Amino acid sequence: MRRRHDLSSRTRWTSLSPSADVPFLAFDAPTLDRKNVVRTRRIGKRVLLDLDSSESLVFQPKMAGLLLVGQPPSEAHVRMRLFFECGSEPEVIYWDRRGLGTIHLWSLEQIEEHLGPSKLGPDALAISESDFRLAFCELKREVKPALLDQSKVAGIGNLYASEILYTAKVHPERRCNELNRSQWSRIYRASIDILQEAILREGSTLGDGTYRNAQNNPGEYQHQHKVYDRADDPCFRCKTSILRIVQSQRSTFFCPRCQK
DNA sequence: CGTTCAACCTGGGCGC
DNA sequence: TGCGCCCAGGTTGAAC
């Protein structure tokens, strides 16, 4: 089934205009002229548009980058506009309020170099349970920061790491190498369930509303959060107040009673 | 092997 | 209103 905004096959660039000041644009925009998009795909948290030149446009949105179909929230932070030959195709706009994201045009070799197994682990939604456990279980690190290590397993973000450990009933400060098989099994199954559900609900739009889907609409997964952004609110299981702590300079939320 | 810190940026929210 | 903080779904590299 074709996705609603599938760019594949015959869609062709007619022109491309990066906005005036795009320091992270590491290639000349004209090199994209009249290239066909043969496939769209995701590797971990990156979005790739594979071109018929056997290169790929690689977007890494980081905290605030959005790939939008149609109108951006404002013209101010439009970083790149992709126009297509077929007039009925809407523009694709890369919009990034904070400007932390990057866009690269990479060859197959460069993709292997930057996104290959030495840099990124298997995708969280494609890995087997035993490979998932083996990726982490020898580490002496705390489990929550470990889940964010993209070189072990790719695709788990800060918000979802907290949600996963709540569902798995594992304390975020436990060391990886002190968790048993059934705990790893619960973490694995929770990661699959939560990431799939979050994708289905089109992500979590929090506080300042930064995250949007491709149509610039907010996601719905924030309504499913059990712990993230719920500091001092009661645990849905035991009514204990949810705690916020900081691990590796990132917020972690958890229930100190439910998570052992 | 692991942790901590700073840096990259903008802007919303809060206390004063 | 304004100012000065703190915070933010991420990643990288340096220092220890």
Tab-separated table of C-alpha atoms (C1' of nucleotides) in Angstrom:
chain	number	residue	atom	x	y	z
A	1	MET	CA	0.000	0.000	0.000
A	2	ARG	CA	1.310	3.403	-0.850
A	3	ARG	CA	1.654	5.690	2.072
A	4	ARG	CA	-0.288	8.921	1.828
A	5	HIS	CA	2.785	10.953	1.069
A	6	ASP	CA	5.018	8.369	-0.473
A	7	LEU	CA	7.643	10.150	-2.522
A	8	SER	CA	8.885	7.097	-4.289
A	9	SER	CA	9.188	6.084	-7.914
A	10	ARG	CA	8.428	8.805	-10.392
A	11	THR	CA	8.523	11.848	-8.213
A	12	ARG	CA	11.272	14.144	-9.379
A	13	TRP	CA	12.911	17.249	-8.041
A	14	THR	CA	12.384	20.294	-10.174
A	15	SER	CA	14.210	22.624	-7.878
A	16	LEU	CA	15.360	22.880	-4.348
A	17	SER	CA	15.956	25.969	-2.302
A	18	PRO	CA	17.700	25.832	1.027
A	19	SER	CA	16.938	28.960	3.015
A	20	ALA	CA	19.629	31.623	3.011
A	21	ASP	CA	21.544	30.503	6.051
A	22	VAL	CA	21.901	26.774	6.428
A	23	PRO	CA	25.299	26.156	7.961
A	24	PHE	CA	24.708	22.444	8.322
A	25	LEU	CA	23.845	21.899	4.666
A	26	ALA	CA	26.909	19.978	3.617
A	27	PHE	CA	26.315	19.913	-0.132
A	28	ASP	CA	25.297	22.147	-3.011
A	29	ALA	CA	21.577	22.246	-3.537
A	30	PRO	CA	21.801	22.240	-7.359
A	31	THR	CA	23.316	18.757	-7.245
A	32	LEU	CA	19.836	17.515	-6.382
A	33	ASP	CA	18.179	18.963	-9.476
A	34	ARG	CA	16.045	16.476	-11.355
A	35	LYS	CA	16.998	13.497	-9.250
A	36	ASN	CA	14.332	10.880	-8.666
A	37	VAL	CA	13.388	9.653	-5.234
A	38	VAL	CA	13.376	5.881	-5.452
A	39	ARG	CA	12.606	5.080	-1.821
A	40	THR	CA	11.955	6.600	1.588
A	41	ARG	CA	13.147	4.833	4.684
A	42	ARG	CA	14.166	5.231	8.304
A	43	ILE	CA	17.347	4.139	10.050
A	44	GLY	CA	17.044	4.612	13.789
A	45	LYS	CA	16.046	8.250	14.193
A	46	ARG	CA	17.189	9.315	10.708
A	47	VAL	CA	14.955	9.706	7.672
A	48	LEU	CA	16.473	8.827	4.292
A	49	LEU	CA	15.356	9.708	0.784
A	50	ASP	CA	17.189	7.379	-1.578
A	51	LEU	CA	17.871	9.006	-4.949
A	52	ASP	CA	18.412	7.434	-8.348
A	53	SER	CA	21.977	8.737	-8.226
A	54	SER	CA	22.511	6.024	-5.578
A	55	GLU	CA	23.005	8.772	-3.042
A	56	SER	CA	20.629	9.490	-0.168
A	57	LEU	CA	19.399	12.652	1.430
A	58	VAL	CA	19.756	11.943	5.153
A	59	PHE	CA	17.771	13.993	7.652
A	60	GLN	CA	18.626	13.926	11.341
A	61	PRO	CA	15.962	16.087	12.990
A	62	LYS	CA	17.345	15.807	16.530
A	63	MET	CA	15.231	17.724	19.040
A	64	ALA	CA	13.135	20.083	16.968
A	65	GLY	CA	13.411	19.245	13.275
A	66	LEU	CA	10.253	18.439	11.323
A	67	LEU	CA	9.723	17.047	7.846
A	68	LEU	CA	6.452	18.607	6.752
A	69	VAL	CA	4.190	18.117	3.772
A	70	GLY	CA	2.618	21.483	2.997
A	71	GLN	CA	2.811	24.635	5.062
A	72	PRO	CA	5.386	25.194	7.823
A	73	PRO	CA	4.379	26.757	11.189
A	74	SER	CA	6.336	29.844	10.159
A	75	GLU	CA	8.689	30.857	7.392
A	76	ALA	CA	11.320	31.762	9.973
A	77	HIS	CA	12.944	28.366	10.395
A	78	VAL	CA	12.423	26.736	7.024
A	79	ARG	CA	15.782	25.110	6.292
A	80	MET	CA	15.016	23.351	3.038
A	81	ARG	CA	12.214	23.139	0.531
A	82	LEU	CA	11.858	20.255	-1.890
A	83	PHE	CA	9.802	20.867	-5.000
A	84	PHE	CA	8.569	18.112	-7.246
A	85	GLU	CA	7.994	17.892	-10.947
A	86	CYS	CA	4.466	16.633	-10.612
A	87	GLY	CA	2.494	19.743	-9.744
A	88	SER	CA	0.021	17.864	-7.580
A	89	GLU	CA	2.775	16.731	-5.208
A	90	PRO	CA	2.976	19.066	-2.226
A	91	GLU	CA	6.285	20.547	-1.238
A	92	VAL	CA	8.277	18.785	1.425
A	93	ILE	CA	9.728	21.227	3.914
A	94	TYR	CA	12.412	20.649	6.476
A	95	TRP	CA	11.651	23.031	9.347
A	96	ASP	CA	13.836	23.233	12.427
A	97	ARG	CA	13.224	25.893	15.027
A	98	ARG	CA	16.353	25.157	17.008
A	99	GLY	CA	18.590	24.366	14.104
A	100	LEU	CA	20.250	21.408	15.780
A	101	GLY	CA	19.328	18.996	13.032
A	102	THR	CA	21.460	18.090	10.058
A	103	ILE	CA	20.953	17.225	6.401
A	104	HIS	CA	23.542	15.274	4.461
A	105	LEU	CA	23.766	13.921	0.955
A	106	TRP	CA	25.600	10.656	1.367
A	107	SER	CA	26.851	7.896	-0.918
A	108	LEU	CA	26.283	4.251	-0.010
A	109	GLU	CA	29.799	4.178	1.412
A	110	GLN	CA	29.162	7.242	3.541
A	111	ILE	CA	25.881	5.783	4.796
A	112	GLU	CA	27.767	2.662	5.807
A	113	GLU	CA	30.421	4.788	7.465
A	114	HIS	CA	28.020	7.001	9.398
A	115	LEU	CA	25.004	4.757	9.938
A	116	GLY	CA	26.543	1.293	9.738
A	117	PRO	CA	26.844	-1.301	12.495
A	118	SER	CA	29.891	0.394	14.018
A	119	LYS	CA	27.813	3.502	14.725
A	120	LEU	CA	24.237	2.283	15.048
A	121	GLY	CA	22.915	-0.894	16.565
A	122	PRO	CA	19.984	-2.833	15.120
A	123	ASP	CA	16.665	-1.020	15.025
A	124	ALA	CA	14.601	-1.380	18.177
A	125	LEU	CA	11.621	-2.619	16.170
A	126	ALA	CA	13.619	-5.187	14.197
A	127	ILE	CA	15.905	-6.736	16.793
A	128	SER	CA	15.272	-10.143	18.368
A	129	GLU	CA	14.767	-10.521	22.087
A	130	SER	CA	18.058	-12.343	22.589
A	131	ASP	CA	20.039	-9.809	20.537
A	132	PHE	CA	18.385	-7.017	22.484
A	133	ARG	CA	19.418	-8.562	25.778
A	134	LEU	CA	22.941	-9.338	24.543
A	135	ALA	CA	23.368	-5.722	23.399
A	136	PHE	CA	23.006	-4.495	26.967
A	137	CYS	CA	23.332	-7.199	29.565
A	138	GLU	CA	27.119	-7.042	30.049
A	139	LEU	CA	27.198	-3.290	30.562
A	140	LYS	CA	27.920	-1.867	33.986
A	141	ARG	CA	26.021	1.312	33.130
A	142	GLU	CA	22.646	2.302	34.477
A	143	VAL	CA	19.934	0.844	32.304
A	144	LYS	CA	18.135	4.026	31.376
A	145	PRO	CA	21.099	5.885	29.859
A	146	ALA	CA	22.101	2.596	28.213
A	147	LEU	CA	18.778	2.370	26.386
A	148	LEU	CA	19.581	5.749	24.809
A	149	ASP	CA	22.889	4.476	23.412
A	150	GLN	CA	22.150	4.329	19.692
A	151	SER	CA	25.244	2.215	19.049
A	152	LYS	CA	23.650	-0.628	21.008
A	153	VAL	CA	20.053	-0.426	19.798
A	154	ALA	CA	18.851	2.353	17.497
A	155	GLY	CA	15.626	4.267	17.861
A	156	ILE	CA	14.865	4.589	21.573
A	157	GLY	CA	14.582	8.232	22.691
A	158	ASN	CA	14.597	9.837	26.109
A	159	LEU	CA	10.859	9.992	26.635
A	160	TYR	CA	10.320	6.411	25.539
A	161	ALA	CA	13.136	5.040	27.701
A	162	SER	CA	11.290	6.232	30.804
A	163	GLU	CA	7.990	4.803	29.573
A	164	ILE	CA	9.606	1.470	28.692
A	165	LEU	CA	11.166	1.018	32.121
A	166	TYR	CA	7.917	1.911	33.867
A	167	THR	CA	6.026	-0.690	31.877
A	168	ALA	CA	8.803	-3.223	32.501
A	169	LYS	CA	8.827	-2.354	36.230
A	170	VAL	CA	12.581	-1.801	36.221
A	171	HIS	CA	14.247	1.012	38.163
A	172	PRO	CA	16.122	3.370	35.786
A	173	GLU	CA	19.220	3.402	37.996
A	174	ARG	CA	19.678	-0.363	37.989
A	175	ARG	CA	22.871	-1.492	36.292
A	176	CYS	CA	22.412	-3.448	33.082
A	177	ASN	CA	24.547	-6.336	34.309
A	178	GLU	CA	22.454	-6.867	37.418
A	179	LEU	CA	19.183	-7.384	35.565
A	180	ASN	CA	17.938	-10.922	35.027
A	181	ARG	CA	16.467	-12.520	31.927
A	182	SER	CA	12.878	-11.905	32.806
A	183	GLN	CA	13.600	-8.231	33.397
A	184	TRP	CA	15.317	-7.963	29.999
A	185	SER	CA	12.390	-9.774	28.467
A	186	ARG	CA	9.979	-7.259	29.971
A	187	ILE	CA	12.128	-4.334	28.786
A	188	TYR	CA	12.290	-5.794	25.282
A	189	ARG	CA	8.567	-6.405	25.033
A	190	ALA	CA	7.782	-2.978	26.481
A	191	SER	CA	10.063	-1.283	23.954
A	192	ILE	CA	8.290	-2.962	21.044
A	193	ASP	CA	4.818	-2.246	22.413
A	194	ILE	CA	5.520	1.353	23.339
A	195	LEU	CA	7.364	2.325	20.160
A	196	GLN	CA	4.713	0.724	17.973
A	197	GLU	CA	1.914	2.405	19.872
A	198	ALA	CA	3.723	5.766	19.799
A	199	ILE	CA	4.152	5.467	16.029
A	200	LEU	CA	0.464	4.607	15.696
A	201	ARG	CA	-0.446	7.706	17.730
A	202	GLU	CA	2.014	9.821	15.735
A	203	GLY	CA	4.307	10.728	18.586
A	204	SER	CA	4.177	12.872	21.691
A	205	THR	CA	3.538	16.598	21.505
A	206	LEU	CA	4.546	18.093	24.837
A	207	GLY	CA	4.599	21.490	26.495
A	208	ASP	CA	5.703	23.906	23.835
A	209	GLY	CA	4.202	21.786	21.072
A	210	THR	CA	7.469	21.375	19.190
A	211	TYR	CA	6.826	17.917	17.842
A	212	ARG	CA	4.358	17.696	14.958
A	213	ASN	CA	3.573	15.042	12.427
A	214	ALA	CA	4.114	15.508	8.694
A	215	GLN	CA	0.814	17.397	8.420
A	216	ASN	CA	1.864	19.752	11.232
A	217	ASN	CA	-0.687	18.226	13.587
A	218	PRO	CA	0.157	17.310	17.171
A	219	GLY	CA	0.605	13.660	18.068
A	220	GLU	CA	-1.574	11.823	20.546
A	221	TYR	CA	0.840	9.604	22.420
A	222	GLN	CA	1.390	12.158	25.217
A	223	HIS	CA	-2.042	11.117	26.497
A	224	GLN	CA	-0.664	7.585	26.992
A	225	HIS	CA	2.334	8.653	29.054
A	226	LYS	CA	2.535	6.830	32.364
A	227	VAL	CA	5.517	8.699	33.810
A	228	TYR	CA	7.097	11.135	31.369
A	229	ASP	CA	6.408	14.748	32.330
A	230	ARG	CA	4.324	13.543	35.311
A	231	ALA	CA	6.650	14.472	38.192
A	232	ASP	CA	4.741	14.609	41.501
A	233	ASP	CA	1.616	13.149	39.912
A	234	PRO	CA	0.360	9.811	41.268
A	235	CYS	CA	1.499	6.546	39.743
A	236	PHE	CA	-1.402	4.957	37.853
A	237	ARG	CA	-0.592	1.613	39.499
A	238	CYS	CA	0.143	2.492	43.127
A	239	LYS	CA	-0.565	6.229	43.592
A	240	THR	CA	3.019	6.909	44.703
A	241	SER	CA	4.305	10.250	43.409
A	242	ILE	CA	6.265	9.986	40.179
A	243	LEU	CA	9.851	11.191	40.552
A	244	ARG	CA	12.005	13.154	38.162
A	245	ILE	CA	15.752	12.599	38.333
A	246	VAL	CA	18.610	13.480	36.002
A	247	GLN	CA	20.813	10.799	34.451
A	248	SER	CA	23.509	11.736	31.944
A	249	GLN	CA	22.050	15.232	31.808
A	250	ARG	CA	18.661	13.948	30.678
A	251	SER	CA	15.386	13.810	32.580
A	252	THR	CA	14.211	10.441	33.798
A	253	PHE	CA	10.740	9.877	35.241
A	254	PHE	CA	9.791	6.786	37.235
A	255	CYS	CA	7.733	5.344	40.054
A	256	PRO	CA	10.022	4.627	43.012
A	257	ARG	CA	7.641	1.982	44.329
A	258	CYS	CA	6.678	0.048	41.193
A	259	GLN	CA	10.094	0.019	39.571
A	260	LYS	CA	12.545	-2.302	41.266
B	1	DC	C1'	35.044	0.914	29.875
B	2	DG	C1'	32.415	4.705	31.813
B	3	DT	C1'	30.988	9.364	33.338
B	4	DT	C1'	30.684	14.404	33.134
B	5	DC	C1'	30.706	18.508	30.917
B	6	DA	C1'	30.191	21.716	27.189
B	7	DA	C1'	28.591	22.770	22.857
B	8	DC	C1'	25.409	23.239	19.063
B	9	DC	C1'	20.575	26.633	18.864
B	10	DT	C1'	15.843	28.889	19.709
B	11	DG	C1'	12.071	29.880	22.439
B	12	DG	C1'	8.473	28.902	26.079
B	13	DG	C1'	7.607	29.132	30.953
B	14	DC	C1'	8.521	30.586	35.402
B	15	DG	C1'	9.938	33.366	39.549
B	16	DC	C1'	11.227	37.796	40.895
C	1	DT	C1'	7.149	44.397	31.157
C	2	DG	C1'	11.602	42.692	31.551
C	3	DC	C1'	15.351	39.857	33.100
C	4	DG	C1'	17.533	35.823	34.274
C	5	DC	C1'	17.216	31.497	34.799
C	6	DC	C1'	15.644	26.414	33.636
C	7	DC	C1'	13.832	23.409	30.465
C	8	DA	C1'	13.297	20.819	25.911
C	9	DG	C1'	11.705	14.182	22.069
C	10	DG	C1'	19.579	14.536	20.380
C	11	DT	C1'	24.308	13.913	19.391
C	12	DT	C1'	29.244	14.735	19.564
C	13	DG	C1'	33.843	15.296	21.317
C	14	DA	C1'	37.012	16.369	24.983
C	15	DA	C1'	38.628	15.573	29.477
C	16	DC	C1'	39.198	12.697	33.324
